[in-house]
GROMACS .gro file of C-alpha atoms in nm:
model
  371
    1MET     CA    1   0.000   0.000   0.000
    2PRO     CA    2   0.137   0.347  -0.086
    3LYS     CA    3   0.223   0.559   0.216
    4ALA     CA    4   0.233   0.934   0.281
    5VAL     CA    5   0.390   1.110   0.577
    6LEU     CA    6   0.226   1.438   0.676
    7THR     CA    7   0.411   1.705   0.873
    8GLY     CA    8   0.341   2.055   0.997
    9GLY     CA    9   0.257   2.221   1.327
   10GLY     CA   10   0.295   2.503   1.572
   11THR     CA   11  -0.050   2.656   1.515
   12ALA     CA   12  -0.384   2.509   1.410
   13GLY     CA   13  -0.334   2.665   1.067
   14HIS     CA   14  -0.040   2.432   1.008
   15VAL     CA   15  -0.242   2.127   1.109
   16MET     CA   16  -0.603   2.154   0.995
   17LEU     CA   17  -0.536   2.091   0.626
   18ASN     CA   18  -0.341   1.779   0.716
   19LEU     CA   19  -0.634   1.655   0.923
   20ALA     CA   20  -0.874   1.727   0.636
   21LEU     CA   21  -0.653   1.532   0.395
   22ILE     CA   22  -0.642   1.210   0.597
   23PRO     CA   23  -0.980   1.061   0.491
   24HIS     CA   24  -0.923   1.159   0.128
   25LEU     CA   25  -0.579   0.997   0.118
   26ARG     CA   26  -0.717   0.683   0.278
   27ALA     CA   27  -1.001   0.677   0.025
   28ARG     CA   28  -0.730   0.667  -0.244
   29GLY     CA   29  -0.570   0.364  -0.080
   30ILE     CA   30  -0.284   0.558   0.082
   31ASP     CA   31  -0.161   0.477   0.432
   32VAL     CA   32  -0.092   0.786   0.645
   33ALA     CA   33   0.149   0.868   0.929
   34TYR     CA   34   0.223   1.202   1.097
   35ILE     CA   35   0.552   1.349   1.215
   36GLY     CA   36   0.531   1.644   1.453
   37SER     CA   37   0.693   1.794   1.759
   38ARG     CA   38   0.695   1.639   2.104
   39ASP     CA   39   0.466   1.887   2.275
   40GLY     CA   40   0.303   2.076   1.989
   41LEU     CA   41  -0.061   2.153   1.920
   42GLU     CA   42  -0.052   1.909   1.629
   43ARG     CA   43  -0.028   1.608   1.861
   44ARG     CA   44  -0.343   1.709   2.050
   45LEU     CA   45  -0.540   1.796   1.737
   46LEU     CA   46  -0.449   1.470   1.567
   47ALA     CA   47  -0.546   1.270   1.876
   48ALA     CA   48  -0.886   1.441   1.879
   49ALA     CA   49  -0.958   1.410   1.507
   50ALA     CA   50  -0.779   1.094   1.390
   51ALA     CA   51  -0.646   0.899   1.686
   52ASP     CA   52  -0.574   0.593   1.471
   53VAL     CA   53  -0.311   0.777   1.264
   54PRO     CA   54   0.039   0.692   1.397
   55TYR     CA   55   0.214   0.998   1.540
   56TYR     CA   56   0.592   1.027   1.565
   57ALA     CA   57   0.776   1.312   1.739
   58VAL     CA   58   1.113   1.464   1.648
   59SER     CA   59   1.328   1.742   1.792
   60THR     CA   60   1.256   2.088   1.655
   61GLY     CA   61   1.387   2.443   1.667
   62LYS     CA   62   1.163   2.746   1.697
   63LEU     CA   63   1.302   2.950   1.400
   64ARG     CA   64   1.253   3.281   1.580
   65ARG     CA   65   1.285   3.614   1.399
   66TYR     CA   66   1.406   3.794   1.712
   67PHE     CA   67   1.696   3.761   1.953
   68ASP     CA   68   1.663   3.492   2.216
   69TRP     CA   69   1.929   3.284   2.387
   70GLN     CA   70   1.741   2.977   2.269
   71ASN     CA   71   1.842   3.072   1.913
   72PHE     CA   72   2.190   2.938   1.986
   73LYS     CA   73   2.047   2.598   2.076
   74ASP     CA   74   1.793   2.571   1.796
   75PRO     CA   75   2.033   2.477   1.512
   76PHE     CA   76   2.143   2.177   1.719
   77ARG     CA   77   1.780   2.084   1.782
   78VAL     CA   78   1.702   2.106   1.411
   79ALA     CA   79   2.008   1.893   1.332
   80ALA     CA   80   1.896   1.635   1.588
   81GLY     CA   81   1.549   1.647   1.434
   82VAL     CA   82   1.691   1.578   1.088
   83VAL     CA   83   1.871   1.268   1.218
   84GLU     CA   84   1.560   1.148   1.402
   85ALA     CA   85   1.334   1.214   1.103
   86ALA     CA   86   1.574   1.038   0.866
   87ARG     CA   87   1.564   0.729   1.088
   88LEU     CA   88   1.185   0.744   1.104
   89LEU     CA   89   1.150   0.780   0.728
   90GLY     CA   90   1.385   0.488   0.680
   91ARG     CA   91   1.163   0.278   0.902
   92LEU     CA   92   0.829   0.402   0.768
   93ARG     CA   93   0.936   0.393   0.401
   94PRO     CA   94   0.680   0.645   0.270
   95ASP     CA   95   0.639   0.722  -0.098
   96VAL     CA   96   0.585   1.096  -0.044
   97VAL     CA   97   0.609   1.359   0.230
   98PHE     CA   98   0.355   1.640   0.250
   99SER     CA   99   0.460   1.952   0.443
  100LYS     CA  100   0.214   2.212   0.568
  101GLY     CA  101   0.491   2.428   0.712
  102GLY     CA  102   0.570   2.543   1.062
  103PHE     CA  103   0.900   2.490   1.239
  104VAL     CA  104   0.849   2.115   1.288
  105ALA     CA  105   0.840   2.063   0.910
  106VAL     CA  106   1.198   2.177   0.847
  107PRO     CA  107   1.385   1.872   0.983
  108VAL     CA  108   1.133   1.637   0.820
  109VAL     CA  109   1.172   1.799   0.477
  110LEU     CA  110   1.552   1.797   0.503
  111ALA     CA  111   1.546   1.431   0.608
  112ALA     CA  112   1.317   1.345   0.317
  113ARG     CA  113   1.564   1.503   0.078
  114LEU     CA  114   1.846   1.297   0.229
  115ARG     CA  115   1.631   0.988   0.176
  116GLY     CA  116   1.553   1.084  -0.183
  117LEU     CA  117   1.180   1.115  -0.116
  118PRO     CA  118   0.956   1.359  -0.306
  119VAL     CA  119   0.818   1.641  -0.092
  120VAL     CA  120   0.504   1.838  -0.171
  121ALA     CA  121   0.467   2.161   0.028
  122HIS     CA  122   0.161   2.377   0.081
  123GLU     CA  123   0.173   2.751   0.153
  124SER     CA  124  -0.148   2.910   0.278
  125ASP     CA  125  -0.030   3.269   0.311
  126LEU     CA  126   0.040   3.510   0.028
  127THR     CA  127   0.405   3.536   0.133
  128PRO     CA  128   0.582   3.210   0.224
  129GLY     CA  129   0.664   3.145   0.587
  130LEU     CA  130   1.021   3.102   0.709
  131ALA     CA  131   0.990   2.724   0.733
  132ASN     CA  132   0.869   2.694   0.374
  133ARG     CA  133   1.138   2.935   0.250
  134ILE     CA  134   1.406   2.718   0.411
  135ALA     CA  135   1.246   2.402   0.272
  136LEU     CA  136   1.180   2.538  -0.078
  137PRO     CA  137   1.502   2.411  -0.247
  138PHE     CA  138   1.427   2.059  -0.123
  139VAL     CA  139   1.063   2.045  -0.236
  140ARG     CA  140   0.942   1.879  -0.556
  141GLU     CA  141   0.626   2.091  -0.588
  142VAL     CA  142   0.466   2.383  -0.404
  143LEU     CA  143   0.089   2.428  -0.378
  144VAL     CA  144  -0.025   2.786  -0.317
  145THR     CA  145  -0.344   2.962  -0.215
  146PHE     CA  146  -0.309   3.315  -0.357
  147PRO     CA  147  -0.245   3.388  -0.727
  148GLU     CA  148   0.007   3.655  -0.619
  149THR     CA  149   0.220   3.386  -0.452
  150LYS     CA  150   0.262   3.193  -0.775
  151ALA     CA  151   0.415   3.499  -0.939
  152ARG     CA  152   0.658   3.558  -0.650
  153LEU     CA  153   0.796   3.209  -0.587
  154ARG     CA  154   1.114   3.107  -0.763
  155HIS     CA  155   1.046   2.738  -0.803
  156PRO     CA  156   1.002   2.525  -1.115
  157ARG     CA  157   0.675   2.365  -1.000
  158VAL     CA  158   0.421   2.597  -0.837
  159ARG     CA  159   0.054   2.504  -0.855
  160LEU     CA  160  -0.233   2.736  -0.762
  161VAL     CA  161  -0.500   2.537  -0.577
  162GLY     CA  162  -0.687   2.813  -0.391
  163GLY     CA  163  -0.786   2.813  -0.027
  164VAL     CA  164  -0.852   2.460   0.093
  165VAL     CA  165  -1.154   2.444   0.322
  166ARG     CA  166  -1.255   2.144   0.530
  167GLU     CA  167  -1.581   1.992   0.410
  168ALA     CA  168  -1.710   1.960   0.767
  169LEU     CA  169  -1.697   2.337   0.803
  170LEU     CA  170  -1.941   2.376   0.515
  171ASN     CA  171  -2.200   2.152   0.680
  172GLY     CA  172  -2.279   2.359   0.988
  173ARG     CA  173  -2.637   2.442   1.083
  174ARG     CA  174  -2.723   2.801   1.165
  175GLU     CA  175  -2.997   2.716   1.413
  176GLU     CA  176  -2.767   2.472   1.594
  177GLY     CA  177  -2.502   2.741   1.627
  178ARG     CA  178  -2.755   2.982   1.774
  179ARG     CA  179  -2.880   2.710   2.009
  180LEU     CA  180  -2.527   2.633   2.131
  181CYS     CA  181  -2.487   2.998   2.226
  182GLY     CA  182  -2.833   3.041   2.374
  183PHE     CA  183  -2.931   3.290   2.105
  184SER     CA  184  -3.227   3.091   1.976
  185SER     CA  185  -3.559   3.142   2.151
  186PRO     CA  186  -3.921   3.058   2.062
  187GLU     CA  187  -3.982   3.429   2.004
  188ASP     CA  188  -3.688   3.451   1.762
  189ARG     CA  189  -3.809   3.148   1.569
  190ALA     CA  190  -4.159   3.291   1.544
  191ARG     CA  191  -4.028   3.632   1.432
  192PRO     CA  192  -3.700   3.578   1.236
  193GLY     CA  193  -3.652   3.950   1.177
  194ARG     CA  194  -3.643   4.013   1.551
  195ALA     CA  195  -3.310   3.841   1.611
  196LYS     CA  196  -2.996   4.055   1.622
  197PRO     CA  197  -2.720   3.988   1.366
  198VAL     CA  198  -2.459   3.747   1.498
  199LEU     CA  199  -2.103   3.882   1.513
  200LEU     CA  200  -1.822   3.625   1.524
  201VAL     CA  201  -1.494   3.751   1.674
  202THR     CA  202  -1.191   3.525   1.642
  203GLY     CA  203  -0.817   3.562   1.683
  204GLY     CA  204  -0.733   3.218   1.545
  205SER     CA  205  -0.621   2.918   1.750
  206LEU     CA  206  -0.389   3.130   1.968
  207GLY     CA  207  -0.641   3.406   2.030
  208ALA     CA  208  -0.587   3.781   1.996
  209ARG     CA  209  -0.546   3.976   2.319
  210LYS     CA  210  -0.588   4.317   2.157
  211LEU     CA  211  -0.915   4.219   1.988
  212ASN     CA  212  -1.043   4.058   2.307
  213GLU     CA  213  -0.972   4.370   2.514
  214ALA     CA  214  -1.117   4.612   2.257
  215LEU     CA  215  -1.437   4.412   2.223
  216ARG     CA  216  -1.487   4.376   2.597
  217ALA     CA  217  -1.418   4.744   2.664
  218ARG     CA  218  -1.729   4.835   2.462
  219LEU     CA  219  -1.922   4.513   2.515
  220ASP     CA  220  -2.245   4.690   2.614
  221ASP     CA  221  -2.240   4.890   2.290
  222PHE     CA  222  -2.167   4.581   2.081
  223LEU     CA  223  -2.441   4.383   2.255
  224ALA     CA  224  -2.691   4.659   2.185
  225ARG     CA  225  -2.650   4.578   1.815
  226TYR     CA  226  -2.525   4.220   1.791
  227ALA     CA  227  -2.530   3.877   1.946
  228ILE     CA  228  -2.164   3.783   1.983
  229ILE     CA  229  -1.975   3.457   1.939
  230HIS     CA  230  -1.626   3.515   2.077
  231LEU     CA  231  -1.348   3.262   2.008
  232THR     CA  232  -1.102   3.391   2.264
  233GLY     CA  233  -0.809   3.148   2.259
  234GLU     CA  234  -0.711   2.965   2.576
  235GLN     CA  235  -0.537   3.268   2.732
  236GLY     CA  236  -0.827   3.503   2.662
  237TYR     CA  237  -1.113   3.298   2.802
  238ASP     CA  238  -1.286   3.466   3.097
  239PRO     CA  239  -1.532   3.231   3.272
  240SER     CA  240  -1.650   3.514   3.497
  241LEU     CA  241  -1.781   3.715   3.201
  242ARG     CA  242  -2.139   3.603   3.144
  243ARG     CA  243  -2.381   3.826   2.957
  244PRO     CA  244  -2.703   3.761   2.761
  245GLY     CA  245  -2.613   3.754   2.393
  246TYR     CA  246  -2.241   3.699   2.459
  247CYS     CA  247  -2.103   3.348   2.407
  248GLN     CA  248  -1.733   3.268   2.440
  249PHE     CA  249  -1.525   2.961   2.358
  250ALA     CA  250  -1.157   2.916   2.437
  251PHE     CA  251  -1.123   2.682   2.140
  252ALA     CA  252  -1.402   2.530   1.931
  253ARG     CA  253  -1.370   2.191   1.764
  254GLU     CA  254  -1.684   1.999   1.669
  255GLU     CA  255  -1.895   2.310   1.742
  256LEU     CA  256  -1.703   2.527   1.495
  257PRO     CA  257  -1.907   2.455   1.177
  258HIS     CA  258  -2.229   2.546   1.358
  259LEU     CA  259  -2.078   2.862   1.508
  260PHE     CA  260  -1.956   2.977   1.167
  261ALA     CA  261  -2.294   2.895   1.013
  262ALA     CA  262  -2.463   3.115   1.273
  263ALA     CA  263  -2.245   3.419   1.195
  264ASP     CA  264  -2.369   3.712   0.989
  265LEU     CA  265  -2.048   3.916   1.026
  266ALA     CA  266  -1.696   3.835   1.143
  267VAL     CA  267  -1.398   4.012   1.295
  268SER     CA  268  -1.082   3.809   1.251
  269ARG     CA  269  -0.708   3.808   1.234
  270ALA     CA  270  -0.595   3.751   0.876
  271GLY     CA  271  -0.443   3.406   0.885
  272ALA     CA  272  -0.510   3.242   0.549
  273ASN     CA  273  -0.700   2.940   0.676
  274THR     CA  274  -0.956   3.144   0.868
  275ILE     CA  275  -1.020   3.404   0.600
  276PHE     CA  276  -1.073   3.141   0.331
  277GLU     CA  277  -1.310   2.953   0.562
  278LEU     CA  278  -1.510   3.271   0.617
  279ALA     CA  279  -1.502   3.342   0.243
  280ALA     CA  280  -1.630   2.993   0.159
  281LEU     CA  281  -1.933   3.059   0.378
  282GLY     CA  282  -1.991   3.406   0.235
  283ILE     CA  283  -1.943   3.580   0.571
  284PRO     CA  284  -1.850   3.951   0.539
  285MET     CA  285  -1.536   4.007   0.744
  286LEU     CA  286  -1.337   4.282   0.909
  287LEU     CA  287  -0.973   4.170   0.903
  288VAL     CA  288  -0.732   4.289   1.172
  289PRO     CA  289  -0.392   4.157   1.060
  290LEU     CA  290  -0.103   4.119   1.298
  291SER     CA  291   0.136   4.413   1.265
  292ARG     CA  292   0.489   4.377   1.129
  293ALA     CA  293   0.615   4.428   1.484
  294GLN     CA  294   0.434   4.108   1.582
  295SER     CA  295   0.489   3.900   1.270
  296ARG     CA  296   0.663   3.878   0.935
  297GLY     CA  297   0.379   4.074   0.772
  298ASP     CA  298   0.206   3.775   0.614
  299GLN     CA  299  -0.135   3.864   0.754
  300ILE     CA  300  -0.106   4.219   0.622
  301GLU     CA  301  -0.046   4.084   0.271
  302ASN     CA  302  -0.336   3.839   0.304
  303ALA     CA  303  -0.571   4.113   0.420
  304ARG     CA  304  -0.466   4.355   0.146
  305SER     CA  305  -0.531   4.091  -0.119
  306PHE     CA  306  -0.888   4.045   0.003
  307GLU     CA  307  -0.939   4.420   0.045
  308ARG     CA  308  -0.821   4.493  -0.311
  309ARG     CA  309  -1.086   4.257  -0.444
  310GLY     CA  310  -1.361   4.406  -0.229
  311LEU     CA  311  -1.395   4.084  -0.028
  312ALA     CA  312  -1.322   4.230   0.316
  313ARG     CA  313  -1.267   4.548   0.512
  314VAL     CA  314  -0.937   4.596   0.697
  315LEU     CA  315  -0.855   4.764   1.028
  316PRO     CA  316  -0.478   4.784   1.093
  317ASP     CA  317  -0.372   4.641   1.427
  318GLU     CA  318  -0.206   4.970   1.519
  319ALA     CA  319  -0.541   5.148   1.477
  320VAL     CA  320  -0.740   4.916   1.704
  321THR     CA  321  -0.914   5.090   1.992
  322PRO     CA  322  -1.254   5.000   2.139
  323GLU     CA  323  -1.411   5.293   1.954
  324ALA     CA  324  -1.236   5.220   1.623
  325LEU     CA  325  -1.339   4.855   1.638
  326LEU     CA  326  -1.704   4.942   1.698
  327GLN     CA  327  -1.702   5.195   1.413
  328ALA     CA  328  -1.535   4.949   1.176
  329VAL     CA  329  -1.787   4.674   1.254
  330THR     CA  330  -2.074   4.917   1.203
  331ALA     CA  331  -1.927   5.014   0.864
  332LEU     CA  332  -1.889   4.646   0.776
  333GLU     CA  333  -2.255   4.585   0.856
  334ALA     CA  334  -2.355   4.868   0.621
  335GLU     CA  335  -2.157   4.704   0.339
  336ALA     CA  336  -2.236   4.346   0.431
  337GLU     CA  337  -2.473   4.257   0.148
  338ALA     CA  338  -2.240   4.391  -0.122
  339ILE     CA  339  -1.941   4.207   0.028
  340ARG     CA  340  -2.143   3.886   0.065
  341ARG     CA  341  -2.245   3.905  -0.300
  342ARG     CA  342  -1.884   3.950  -0.414
  343LEU     CA  343  -1.769   3.660  -0.195
  344LEU     CA  344  -2.030   3.428  -0.345
  345GLU     CA  345  -1.942   3.539  -0.699
  346ALA     CA  346  -1.570   3.479  -0.637
  347ARG     CA  347  -1.607   3.153  -0.445
  348ASP     CA  348  -1.539   2.910  -0.729
  349GLY     CA  349  -1.205   3.077  -0.804
  350LEU     CA  350  -1.111   3.122  -0.439
  351ILE     CA  351  -1.192   2.793  -0.273
  352ALA     CA  352  -1.058   2.442  -0.325
  353ARG     CA  353  -1.167   2.115  -0.170
  354PRO     CA  354  -0.917   1.888   0.009
  355GLU     CA  355  -0.954   1.641  -0.278
  356ALA     CA  356  -0.753   1.873  -0.502
  357VAL     CA  357  -0.450   1.848  -0.272
  358ALA     CA  358  -0.506   1.476  -0.207
  359ASP     CA  359  -0.493   1.412  -0.583
  360VAL     CA  360  -0.150   1.574  -0.609
  361ILE     CA  361  -0.014   1.375  -0.315
  362ALA     CA  362  -0.164   1.054  -0.452
  363ALA     CA  363   0.005   1.109  -0.788
  364TYR     CA  364   0.345   1.127  -0.619
  365ALA     CA  365   0.266   0.833  -0.392
  366GLY     CA  366   0.150   0.589  -0.652
  367GLY     CA  367   0.167   0.721  -1.003
  368PRO     CA  368   0.335   0.961  -1.244
  369SER     CA  369   0.404   1.320  -1.145
  370PRO     CA  370   0.094   1.537  -1.190
  371ASP     CA  371   0.069   1.745  -1.505
   0.00000   0.00000   0.00000
């Protein structure tokens, strides 16, 4: 049986595509294993979603973009990870390695090259992350999400696949999402126009402290206009904050499709996975990308791409105050129908199913290279 090794981790964005691919690879007769870090988020997410997939851990370095004494140790950790991954790959004998990026992917990709194995990499953001830039010379093919990325990458095989969205996310039920949050009442069901619009606020899997604080500082004003679903991240969850019309989750798993289905508007960081998920569902969004002081600027590029096409409004992180956030959401609501229409019109060119990526991996695992 052909075998594929999946790797990637650090944040949920580096893991969720891999999880979505597993059933499609298995449906194509491909055995799957996962290589990640010893204590990363990827181990927990895989255990929750596909506990029967073998998980192997290797040493990793953080690949920081700032000074830290740990930077002196990280090259040795990466080198140890390469040795460990090479041994694992020798034992597992996969036909292909698929890398979703993140620091854990670097030693696995380098080890695959040493073993002579083809590597397919996927880049969600408009500008490649550091891990994918390091891995690029050792990759057989790169799959990208934004058309702008294809023009920027210097690689002989770059394939535009669009934003890959998990099928489960498209099957949420609006009424179930409202019920989970306590927004649905007999009066609302009898008079649909009576219900407030639902505003989803999310900072991604790690949360967004600045968004959390700005929202909560004007919570009364927001609740006067909206019912709020707040995905806070583990550090931002406040169990003492209980208000009618305000529903918070530290991290949503099986509830997430229903919560997204319930949303009429969204405020979000601009990580590629989240914005393409919102786009697939036609949810008008206010994007608040991480600043260059906090990141490499990838979210700014993602947000600008959507803004240029009229698919989102953008509020720079540096401009976030409680008042500015409320004004920006109000402006988004005024434009919501026009943005929703553009999202639905653009959806076929924006969104890909996991099958598209699984087909590429399957071709390397058991057949000729894809055309």
